[in-house]
Short mmCIF file of N, CA and C and ligand atoms in Angstrom, two decimals:
data_model
loop_
_atom_site.label_atom_id
_atom_site.label_comp_id
_atom_site.label_asym_id
_atom_site.label_seq_id
_atom_site.Cartn_x
_atom_site.Cartn_y
_atom_site.Cartn_z
N MET A 1119 36.28 22.42 -2.10
CA MET A 1119 35.29 23.02 -1.86
C MET A 1119 34.27 22.42 -2.97
N SER A 1120 33.09 21.79 -2.33
CA SER A 1120 32.12 21.22 -2.98
C SER A 1120 30.86 21.81 -3.24
N PHE A 1121 30.41 21.71 -4.35
CA PHE A 1121 29.27 22.66 -4.66
C PHE A 1121 27.96 21.80 -4.60
N ARG A 1122 28.25 20.36 -4.28
CA ARG A 1122 26.96 19.82 -4.22
C ARG A 1122 26.91 18.93 -2.41
N ARG A 1123 25.59 19.04 -2.47
CA ARG A 1123 25.53 18.69 -0.96
C ARG A 1123 25.39 17.13 -0.78
N GLU A 1124 25.80 16.36 0.07
CA GLU A 1124 25.39 14.87 0.36
C GLU A 1124 24.10 14.40 -0.40
N PRO A 1125 23.79 13.49 -0.84
CA PRO A 1125 22.14 13.12 -1.07
C PRO A 1125 21.63 12.93 0.24
N ASN A 1126 20.15 13.36 0.17
CA ASN A 1126 19.51 13.20 1.43
C ASN A 1126 18.46 11.93 0.89
N PRO A 1127 18.70 10.89 1.59
CA PRO A 1127 18.16 9.14 1.29
C PRO A 1127 16.60 9.46 1.61
N ASN A 1128 16.29 10.51 2.62
CA ASN A 1128 14.78 10.73 3.11
C ASN A 1128 13.99 11.57 2.38
N ARG A 1129 14.60 12.28 1.23
CA ARG A 1129 13.97 13.31 0.60
C ARG A 1129 12.80 12.70 -0.01
N ASN A 1130 11.58 13.07 -0.09
CA ASN A 1130 10.25 12.35 -0.88
C ASN A 1130 10.13 13.10 -2.34
N PHE A 1131 9.76 12.64 -3.28
CA PHE A 1131 9.70 13.07 -4.65
C PHE A 1131 8.06 13.48 -4.86
N PRO A 1132 7.60 14.68 -4.69
CA PRO A 1132 6.25 14.92 -5.12
C PRO A 1132 6.11 14.67 -6.46
N THR A 1133 4.81 14.10 -6.70
CA THR A 1133 4.47 14.09 -8.49
C THR A 1133 3.80 15.73 -9.04
N PHE A 1134 3.05 16.03 -7.77
CA PHE A 1134 2.49 17.48 -8.45
C PHE A 1134 2.67 18.45 -6.99
N CYS A 1135 2.70 19.69 -7.62
CA CYS A 1135 2.82 20.91 -6.55
C CYS A 1135 1.59 20.64 -5.82
N PRO A 1136 1.55 20.82 -4.43
CA PRO A 1136 0.04 20.77 -3.60
C PRO A 1136 -0.67 21.94 -3.76
N TYR A 1137 -0.51 23.04 -4.28
CA TYR A 1137 -1.00 24.39 -4.18
C TYR A 1137 -1.41 24.45 -5.34
N CYS A 1138 -0.88 24.22 -6.93
CA CYS A 1138 -1.25 24.36 -8.26
C CYS A 1138 -1.19 23.42 -8.82
N SER A 1139 -0.99 21.88 -8.35
CA SER A 1139 -0.76 20.88 -9.12
C SER A 1139 0.19 20.97 -10.51
N GLY A 1140 1.20 21.72 -10.27
CA GLY A 1140 2.02 22.15 -11.53
C GLY A 1140 2.91 20.68 -11.24
N GLU A 1141 3.63 20.37 -12.39
CA GLU A 1141 4.44 19.36 -12.49
C GLU A 1141 6.15 19.84 -12.64
N ASP A 1142 6.07 21.05 -12.63
CA ASP A 1142 7.82 21.74 -12.83
C ASP A 1142 8.07 22.09 -11.63
N LEU A 1143 8.53 20.66 -10.77
CA LEU A 1143 9.14 20.80 -9.45
C LEU A 1143 10.62 20.61 -9.55
N TRP A 1144 11.57 21.50 -8.81
CA TRP A 1144 12.70 21.19 -8.54
C TRP A 1144 13.18 21.27 -7.13
N PRO A 1145 14.14 20.60 -6.87
CA PRO A 1145 14.87 20.74 -5.51
C PRO A 1145 15.31 21.79 -5.17
N ASN A 1146 14.84 22.21 -4.03
CA ASN A 1146 15.33 23.82 -3.71
C ASN A 1146 16.57 23.79 -2.37
N GLU A 1147 17.44 24.69 -2.63
CA GLU A 1147 18.22 24.87 -1.61
C GLU A 1147 17.92 25.41 0.13
N GLU A 1148 16.81 25.40 0.08
CA GLU A 1148 15.78 26.49 1.30
C GLU A 1148 16.50 25.17 2.57
N THR A 1149 15.90 23.95 2.50
CA THR A 1149 16.28 22.66 2.99
C THR A 1149 16.63 21.87 2.55
N ASP A 1150 16.82 20.56 3.28
CA ASP A 1150 17.08 19.23 2.85
C ASP A 1150 15.93 18.86 1.87
N PHE A 1151 14.59 19.08 2.54
CA PHE A 1151 13.42 18.48 1.85
C PHE A 1151 12.68 19.65 1.08
N ALA A 1152 12.97 20.73 0.51
CA ALA A 1152 12.47 21.62 -0.15
C ALA A 1152 12.26 21.21 -1.38
N TRP A 1153 11.15 21.78 -1.95
CA TRP A 1153 10.91 21.80 -3.55
C TRP A 1153 10.55 23.14 -4.04
N LYS A 1154 10.57 23.72 -5.21
CA LYS A 1154 10.21 24.69 -5.70
C LYS A 1154 9.39 24.43 -6.79
N CYS A 1155 8.20 24.77 -6.85
CA CYS A 1155 7.12 24.71 -8.08
C CYS A 1155 7.74 25.89 -9.27
N GLY A 1156 8.14 25.33 -10.35
CA GLY A 1156 8.34 26.37 -11.61
C GLY A 1156 7.23 27.14 -12.05
N GLU A 1157 5.86 26.76 -11.76
CA GLU A 1157 4.46 27.35 -11.81
C GLU A 1157 4.27 28.40 -11.35
N CYS A 1158 3.82 28.10 -9.94
CA CYS A 1158 3.53 28.94 -8.76
C CYS A 1158 4.60 29.43 -8.01
N LEU A 1159 5.72 29.22 -8.18
CA LEU A 1159 6.96 29.69 -7.61
C LEU A 1159 7.10 29.60 -6.02
N ARG A 1160 6.08 28.62 -5.56
CA ARG A 1160 6.20 28.20 -3.98
C ARG A 1160 7.18 27.40 -3.92
N VAL A 1161 7.73 27.48 -2.52
CA VAL A 1161 8.67 26.50 -1.94
C VAL A 1161 8.04 25.71 -0.98
N PHE A 1162 7.97 24.32 -0.97
CA PHE A 1162 7.27 23.50 0.32
C PHE A 1162 8.29 22.53 0.48
N GLU A 1163 7.75 21.88 1.69
CA GLU A 1163 8.54 20.59 1.94
C GLU A 1163 7.43 19.67 1.97
N VAL A 1164 8.15 18.07 1.50
CA VAL A 1164 7.56 16.89 1.89
C VAL A 1164 8.11 15.84 2.66
N LYS A 1165 7.41 15.74 3.98
CA LYS A 1165 8.13 14.99 4.83
C LYS A 1165 7.22 13.91 5.13
N PHE A 1166 7.66 12.69 5.25
CA PHE A 1166 6.85 11.63 6.01
C PHE A 1166 7.45 11.48 7.49
N HIS A 1167 6.35 11.61 8.17
CA HIS A 1167 6.70 11.11 9.50
C HIS A 1167 6.42 9.89 10.19
N GLY A 1168 6.00 8.80 9.63
CA GLY A 1168 5.53 7.65 10.28
C GLY A 1168 4.17 7.14 9.87
N GLN A 1169 3.78 6.08 10.36
CA GLN A 1169 2.53 5.49 10.30
C GLN A 1169 1.98 5.34 11.57
N ASP A 1170 0.73 5.66 11.74
CA ASP A 1170 -0.03 5.65 13.01
C ASP A 1170 -0.66 4.25 13.10
N ASP A 1171 -0.65 3.73 14.29
CA ASP A 1171 -1.32 2.39 14.37
C ASP A 1171 -2.83 2.17 13.75
N PRO A 1172 -3.51 1.35 13.41
CA PRO A 1172 -4.66 1.67 12.84
C PRO A 1172 -5.82 1.23 14.13
N GLN A 1173 -7.17 1.98 14.13
CA GLN A 1173 -8.09 1.66 15.14
C GLN A 1173 -8.42 0.31 15.53
N SER A 1174 -8.50 -0.41 14.45
CA SER A 1174 -8.81 -1.94 14.46
C SER A 1174 -8.11 -2.72 13.40
N ALA A 1175 -7.72 -3.53 13.75
CA ALA A 1175 -7.13 -4.50 12.39
C ALA A 1175 -7.95 -5.79 11.98
N PRO A 1176 -8.07 -6.04 10.87
CA PRO A 1176 -8.66 -7.27 10.25
C PRO A 1176 -8.41 -8.34 10.93
N ALA A 1177 -9.49 -9.34 11.49
CA ALA A 1177 -9.26 -10.73 11.71
C ALA A 1177 -8.36 -11.31 10.86
N ALA A 1178 -7.31 -12.18 11.27
CA ALA A 1178 -6.56 -13.05 10.61
C ALA A 1178 -7.24 -13.90 9.47
N ALA A 1179 -6.95 -14.15 8.03
CA ALA A 1179 -7.87 -14.74 7.33
C ALA A 1179 -7.27 -16.28 7.57
N PRO A 1180 -8.40 -17.10 7.44
CA PRO A 1180 -8.23 -18.41 7.66
C PRO A 1180 -7.11 -19.07 6.88
N SER A 1181 -6.45 -20.31 7.22
CA SER A 1181 -5.76 -20.84 6.16
C SER A 1181 -6.29 -21.78 5.10
N THR A 1182 -5.79 -22.03 4.36
CA THR A 1182 -6.37 -22.95 3.37
C THR A 1182 -7.11 -24.17 3.66
N GLU A 1183 -6.26 -24.97 4.55
CA GLU A 1183 -6.77 -26.02 5.41
C GLU A 1183 -8.13 -25.67 6.09
N GLU A 1184 -7.87 -24.63 6.80
CA GLU A 1184 -9.12 -24.05 7.92
C GLU A 1184 -10.54 -23.69 6.81
N ALA A 1185 -10.08 -23.06 5.51
CA ALA A 1185 -11.35 -22.69 4.83
C ALA A 1185 -11.92 -24.00 4.02
N LEU A 1186 -10.91 -24.90 3.71
CA LEU A 1186 -11.35 -26.24 3.21
C LEU A 1186 -12.35 -27.02 3.87
N GLN A 1187 -11.72 -26.93 5.35
CA GLN A 1187 -12.72 -27.98 6.25
C GLN A 1187 -13.84 -27.10 6.57
N ALA A 1188 -13.81 -26.10 6.81
CA ALA A 1188 -15.01 -24.97 7.10
C ALA A 1188 -16.21 -25.38 5.63
N SER A 1189 -15.67 -25.31 4.51
CA SER A 1189 -16.26 -25.40 3.56
C SER A 1189 -17.05 -26.80 3.41
N LEU A 1190 -16.35 -27.88 3.73
CA LEU A 1190 -16.85 -29.29 3.77
C LEU A 1190 -17.76 -29.15 4.94
N ARG A 1191 -17.76 -28.69 5.84
CA ARG A 1191 -18.48 -28.72 7.15
C ARG A 1191 -19.94 -28.12 6.42
N LYS A 1192 -19.86 -26.90 6.00
CA LYS A 1192 -20.78 -26.09 5.39
C LYS A 1192 -21.83 -26.85 4.59
N HIS A 1193 -21.17 -27.66 3.67
CA HIS A 1193 -22.10 -28.42 2.58
C HIS A 1193 -22.51 -29.84 2.82
N GLY A 1194 -22.04 -30.11 4.25
CA GLY A 1194 -22.51 -31.38 4.69
C GLY A 1194 -21.29 -32.69 4.16
N HIS A 1195 -20.18 -32.36 3.66
CA HIS A 1195 -19.52 -33.45 3.37
C HIS A 1195 -18.68 -33.93 4.26
N THR A 1196 -19.42 -34.54 5.40
CA THR A 1196 -18.26 -34.87 6.65
C THR A 1196 -17.67 -36.05 6.51
N ALA A 1197 -17.84 -36.86 5.59
CA ALA A 1197 -17.31 -38.09 5.37
C ALA A 1197 -15.72 -37.85 4.92
N VAL A 1198 -15.57 -36.62 4.10
CA VAL A 1198 -14.16 -36.67 3.66
C VAL A 1198 -13.38 -35.51 4.31
N MET A 1199 -13.84 -35.30 5.52
CA MET A 1199 -13.49 -33.94 6.64
C MET A 1199 -12.41 -34.94 7.46
N LYS A 1200 -11.53 -34.22 7.93
CA LYS A 1200 -10.28 -34.57 8.51
C LYS A 1200 -11.10 -35.04 10.21
N GLU A 1201 -10.36 -36.21 10.89
CA GLU A 1201 -10.73 -36.16 12.22
C GLU A 1201 -10.73 -35.20 13.17
N GLY A 1202 -11.49 -34.94 13.92
CA GLY A 1202 -11.56 -33.58 14.76
C GLY A 1202 -12.34 -32.39 14.49
N ASN A 1203 -12.47 -32.18 13.05
CA ASN A 1203 -13.09 -31.07 12.48
C ASN A 1203 -14.66 -31.45 12.17
N ARG A 1204 -15.16 -32.57 12.62
CA ARG A 1204 -16.55 -32.99 12.36
C ARG A 1204 -17.55 -32.46 13.43
ZN1 LIG B 618 2.59 25.05 -7.90
#
């Protein structure tokens, strides 16, 4: 007979109680994700369900070479620019 459960690799570790912001948090036997606050005695769960896609993603940053060529073009240094970028 084992008194210990298998470790739950998906358990998250809250830093503060979401109700009273207490730090006296202990794993609770209610569920595999439950925590008990030692200050307000509430039992709660912390679960991560995933990440949603953003509404819009930022454009990709130019490469170092593209940024250099754009800067040279902007400041009129066409003599040192690569062929095809002038
Ligand atoms: Zn609390």
